[in-house]
Amino acid sequence: MTEETPGFDEKPDVPSDAAPEDAAQAESADKAGSAPAGDVTDVALQAQLDQVRTALNERTADLQRLQAEYQNYRRRVERDRVTVKEIAAANLLSELLPTLDDIGRAREHGELVGGFKSVAESMETVVAKLGLQQFGKEGEPFDPTIHEALMHSYAPDVTETTCVAILQPGYRIGERTIRPARVAVAEPQPGAQGAKSASDEDPKASDEESGGPDEG
């Protein structure tokens, strides 16, 4: 009987006529087959982790998009709410403008006295709290976007189209004009501006027209 010599590992059988390269490949295949299973597990876990990260990024992007849409919706609702409030107030106050005109005329004629004065002042306070603002003053430049010219004239003392009388004051709420100011306007006297400019440019012309300077 042949005794086995202890301390020597068995090697895979390799044909005696095999080349050295074949022997090396066989040994590598044997080592790969005996590789630890932990490496395969790590690769699988890494793949799962990548999938989880991708899903998390997608959900985060969806959440951010929904949050932006919600903020836009809130701003739009708030803007619409303010607009509806202004329209409702404008419709209500438009019905009160004739009464405010009567109060203004009564004040101009000194008839705003006694209990009528108290009621008128209380009403003016209420409409002011609702945002109603009166505008239109004598001497301000004419602006067709907020003024309505009912009378027209010429004046030598104006350099541009000017409101010289306020026939009815205008009213607005915020930037919304409820009624334009109805005014009388005056324009510069035709030819006055041109004559003034000519005399400023050539002082001798005015001397010649007046007969020239007096000689001593």
Tab-separated table of C-alpha atoms in Angstrom:
chain	number	residue	atom	x	y	z
A	1	MET	CA	0.000	0.000	0.000
A	2	THR	CA	1.106	3.508	-0.787
A	3	GLU	CA	0.880	6.005	2.046
A	4	GLU	CA	-0.238	9.608	1.364
A	5	THR	CA	2.282	12.197	2.206
A	6	PRO	CA	0.645	14.790	4.551
A	7	GLY	CA	1.001	18.577	3.956
A	8	PHE	CA	0.515	18.560	0.199
A	9	ASP	CA	-2.704	19.845	-1.441
A	10	GLU	CA	-4.147	18.117	-4.353
A	11	LYS	CA	-3.868	19.998	-7.625
A	12	PRO	CA	-6.295	19.767	-10.479
A	13	ASP	CA	-5.518	17.110	-12.942
A	14	VAL	CA	-3.744	18.530	-15.932
A	15	PRO	CA	-2.845	16.359	-18.887
A	16	SER	CA	0.813	15.681	-19.120
A	17	ASP	CA	0.970	16.962	-22.654
A	18	ALA	CA	-0.792	20.283	-21.833
A	19	ALA	CA	1.036	23.516	-22.452
A	20	PRO	CA	2.008	25.789	-19.527
A	21	GLU	CA	-0.594	28.366	-20.606
A	22	ASP	CA	-3.340	25.779	-20.355
A	23	ALA	CA	-2.171	24.845	-16.910
A	24	ALA	CA	-2.312	28.496	-15.799
A	25	GLN	CA	-5.853	28.959	-17.166
A	26	ALA	CA	-7.026	25.859	-15.375
A	27	GLU	CA	-5.569	27.089	-12.116
A	28	SER	CA	-7.223	30.530	-12.563
A	29	ALA	CA	-10.587	28.920	-13.271
A	30	ASP	CA	-10.249	26.860	-10.138
A	31	LYS	CA	-9.531	29.991	-8.075
A	32	ALA	CA	-12.462	31.911	-9.637
A	33	GLY	CA	-14.805	29.085	-8.863
A	34	SER	CA	-13.709	29.166	-5.270
A	35	ALA	CA	-14.028	33.069	-4.999
A	36	PRO	CA	-15.970	34.240	-1.917
A	37	ALA	CA	-19.701	34.903	-2.394
A	38	GLY	CA	-19.400	38.257	-0.541
A	39	ASP	CA	-18.132	40.043	-3.670
A	40	VAL	CA	-21.269	39.088	-5.600
A	41	THR	CA	-23.444	40.286	-2.714
A	42	ASP	CA	-21.664	43.662	-2.621
A	43	VAL	CA	-22.252	44.202	-6.327
A	44	ALA	CA	-25.950	43.425	-5.950
A	45	LEU	CA	-26.287	45.797	-2.976
A	46	GLN	CA	-24.511	48.582	-4.897
A	47	ALA	CA	-26.927	48.151	-7.810
A	48	GLN	CA	-29.903	48.322	-5.461
A	49	LEU	CA	-28.446	51.442	-3.799
A	50	ASP	CA	-28.065	53.146	-7.169
A	51	GLN	CA	-31.692	52.376	-7.993
A	52	VAL	CA	-32.854	53.801	-4.662
A	53	ARG	CA	-30.830	56.973	-5.200
A	54	THR	CA	-32.279	57.430	-8.687
A	55	ALA	CA	-35.824	56.985	-7.385
A	56	LEU	CA	-35.135	59.445	-4.544
A	57	ASN	CA	-33.857	62.104	-6.950
A	58	GLU	CA	-36.932	61.667	-9.147
A	59	ARG	CA	-39.299	61.993	-6.179
A	60	THR	CA	-37.427	65.060	-4.928
A	61	ALA	CA	-37.724	66.724	-8.339
A	62	ASP	CA	-41.463	65.927	-8.404
A	63	LEU	CA	-41.897	67.444	-4.935
A	64	GLN	CA	-40.050	70.609	-5.888
A	65	ARG	CA	-42.150	70.974	-9.034
A	66	LEU	CA	-45.372	70.525	-7.067
A	67	GLN	CA	-44.245	73.070	-4.491
A	68	ALA	CA	-43.478	75.646	-7.215
A	69	GLU	CA	-46.874	75.047	-8.834
A	70	TYR	CA	-48.582	75.482	-5.461
A	71	GLN	CA	-46.784	78.771	-4.806
A	72	ASN	CA	-47.812	80.056	-8.237
A	73	TYR	CA	-51.385	78.993	-7.533
A	74	ARG	CA	-51.406	80.863	-4.205
A	75	ARG	CA	-50.074	84.034	-5.826
A	76	ARG	CA	-52.631	83.798	-8.610
A	77	VAL	CA	-55.485	83.303	-6.143
A	78	GLU	CA	-54.315	86.246	-4.028
A	79	ARG	CA	-54.042	88.473	-7.107
A	80	ASP	CA	-57.526	87.468	-8.251
A	81	ARG	CA	-58.903	88.079	-4.776
A	82	VAL	CA	-57.502	91.615	-4.699
A	83	THR	CA	-58.840	92.291	-8.197
A	84	VAL	CA	-62.336	91.069	-7.310
A	85	LYS	CA	-62.293	93.194	-4.164
A	86	GLU	CA	-61.285	96.300	-6.122
A	87	ILE	CA	-63.967	95.694	-8.752
A	88	ALA	CA	-66.658	95.236	-6.097
A	89	ALA	CA	-65.549	98.398	-4.275
A	90	ALA	CA	-65.391	100.340	-7.559
A	91	ASN	CA	-68.935	99.280	-8.492
A	92	LEU	CA	-70.247	100.343	-5.100
A	93	LEU	CA	-68.412	103.655	-4.971
A	94	SER	CA	-69.389	104.538	-8.541
A	95	GLU	CA	-72.992	104.697	-7.354
A	96	LEU	CA	-71.974	107.165	-4.624
A	97	LEU	CA	-70.128	109.619	-6.878
A	98	PRO	CA	-73.212	111.797	-7.608
A	99	THR	CA	-73.792	112.125	-3.869
A	100	LEU	CA	-70.149	113.083	-3.337
A	101	ASP	CA	-70.520	115.688	-6.098
A	102	ASP	CA	-73.541	117.167	-4.284
A	103	ILE	CA	-71.537	117.307	-1.064
A	104	GLY	CA	-68.709	119.099	-2.869
A	105	ARG	CA	-71.052	121.696	-4.394
A	106	ALA	CA	-72.731	122.256	-1.047
A	107	ARG	CA	-69.323	122.852	0.532
A	108	GLU	CA	-68.386	125.359	-2.187
A	109	HIS	CA	-71.579	127.334	-1.604
A	110	GLY	CA	-71.272	127.273	2.185
A	111	GLU	CA	-74.345	125.073	2.616
A	112	LEU	CA	-72.526	122.249	4.388
A	113	VAL	CA	-73.654	123.047	7.943
A	114	GLY	CA	-75.297	121.386	10.923
A	115	GLY	CA	-76.238	117.732	10.805
A	116	PHE	CA	-75.775	117.589	7.035
A	117	LYS	CA	-72.107	118.509	7.505
A	118	SER	CA	-71.600	115.707	10.030
A	119	VAL	CA	-73.239	113.138	7.767
A	120	ALA	CA	-71.238	114.332	4.749
A	121	GLU	CA	-67.940	114.136	6.609
A	122	SER	CA	-68.761	110.639	7.918
A	123	MET	CA	-69.554	109.488	4.403
A	124	GLU	CA	-66.294	110.924	3.034
A	125	THR	CA	-64.384	109.126	5.781
A	126	VAL	CA	-66.024	105.786	4.936
A	127	VAL	CA	-65.320	105.995	1.197
A	128	ALA	CA	-61.724	107.005	1.945
A	129	LYS	CA	-61.304	103.867	4.053
A	130	LEU	CA	-62.558	101.848	1.085
A	131	GLY	CA	-59.670	103.275	-0.939
A	132	LEU	CA	-61.431	106.045	-2.870
A	133	GLN	CA	-59.098	108.913	-3.760
A	134	GLN	CA	-60.058	112.226	-5.303
A	135	PHE	CA	-57.786	113.899	-7.846
A	136	GLY	CA	-57.732	116.909	-10.158
A	137	LYS	CA	-56.301	120.339	-9.349
A	138	GLU	CA	-56.202	123.637	-11.161
A	139	GLY	CA	-52.874	124.409	-12.798
A	140	GLU	CA	-51.768	120.823	-13.380
A	141	PRO	CA	-50.837	119.719	-16.921
A	142	PHE	CA	-53.647	118.138	-18.913
A	143	ASP	CA	-53.360	114.352	-19.103
A	144	PRO	CA	-55.916	112.680	-21.396
A	145	THR	CA	-55.592	109.394	-19.468
A	146	ILE	CA	-57.035	110.923	-16.281
A	147	HIS	CA	-58.654	114.178	-17.483
A	148	GLU	CA	-61.702	114.795	-19.660
A	149	ALA	CA	-61.693	118.237	-21.276
A	150	LEU	CA	-65.178	119.772	-21.386
A	151	MET	CA	-64.105	123.355	-22.142
A	152	HIS	CA	-61.238	124.741	-24.193
A	153	SER	CA	-59.638	128.171	-24.395
A	154	TYR	CA	-56.342	129.969	-25.024
A	155	ALA	CA	-54.289	131.811	-22.435
A	156	PRO	CA	-51.080	133.843	-22.789
A	157	ASP	CA	-49.711	132.778	-19.420
A	158	VAL	CA	-49.493	129.006	-20.037
A	159	THR	CA	-46.722	127.134	-21.858
A	160	GLU	CA	-48.599	123.839	-22.287
A	161	THR	CA	-52.145	122.535	-22.223
A	162	THR	CA	-53.204	123.173	-18.625
A	163	CYS	CA	-56.237	122.460	-16.460
A	164	VAL	CA	-57.517	125.919	-15.515
A	165	ALA	CA	-60.761	124.801	-13.854
A	166	ILE	CA	-62.007	121.571	-12.272
A	167	LEU	CA	-65.634	121.095	-13.230
A	168	GLN	CA	-65.908	117.676	-11.584
A	169	PRO	CA	-63.156	115.992	-9.574
A	170	GLY	CA	-61.870	112.608	-10.653
A	171	TYR	CA	-61.819	109.501	-8.473
A	172	ARG	CA	-59.625	106.402	-8.394
A	173	ILE	CA	-59.073	103.267	-6.333
A	174	GLY	CA	-55.414	102.340	-6.310
A	175	GLU	CA	-54.341	102.446	-9.957
A	176	ARG	CA	-57.913	102.010	-11.238
A	177	THR	CA	-59.580	105.226	-12.427
A	178	ILE	CA	-63.304	105.199	-11.615
A	179	ARG	CA	-64.038	108.571	-13.213
A	180	PRO	CA	-61.703	110.990	-14.967
A	181	ALA	CA	-61.541	114.566	-13.756
A	182	ARG	CA	-63.729	116.781	-15.940
A	183	VAL	CA	-61.865	120.003	-16.545
A	184	ALA	CA	-61.595	123.193	-18.558
A	185	VAL	CA	-58.258	123.480	-20.330
A	186	ALA	CA	-56.281	126.336	-21.786
A	187	GLU	CA	-53.601	126.178	-24.449
A	188	PRO	CA	-50.844	128.704	-25.188
A	189	GLN	CA	-51.966	131.639	-27.307
A	190	PRO	CA	-51.345	130.857	-30.999
A	191	GLY	CA	-48.225	132.664	-32.215
A	192	ALA	CA	-47.317	133.954	-28.763
A	193	GLN	CA	-44.754	131.257	-28.145
A	194	GLY	CA	-43.226	131.683	-31.608
A	195	ALA	CA	-42.970	135.451	-31.246
A	196	LYS	CA	-41.400	135.081	-27.829
A	197	SER	CA	-38.856	132.604	-29.147
A	198	ALA	CA	-37.960	134.881	-32.071
A	199	SER	CA	-37.414	137.865	-29.797
A	200	ASP	CA	-35.237	135.784	-27.498
A	201	GLU	CA	-33.100	134.589	-30.383
A	202	ASP	CA	-32.674	138.035	-32.055
A	203	PRO	CA	-32.986	140.996	-29.662
A	204	LYS	CA	-32.231	143.423	-32.538
A	205	ALA	CA	-35.444	142.353	-34.252
A	206	SER	CA	-37.541	143.769	-31.425
A	207	ASP	CA	-35.497	146.994	-31.483
A	208	GLU	CA	-36.090	147.391	-35.203
A	209	GLU	CA	-39.797	146.745	-34.807
A	210	SER	CA	-40.032	149.413	-32.125
A	211	GLY	CA	-38.080	151.925	-34.190
A	212	GLY	CA	-34.642	151.165	-32.793
A	213	PRO	CA	-33.004	152.468	-29.658
A	214	ASP	CA	-33.244	156.181	-28.883
A	215	GLU	CA	-30.218	158.180	-29.919
A	216	GLY	CA	-28.790	160.733	-27.541
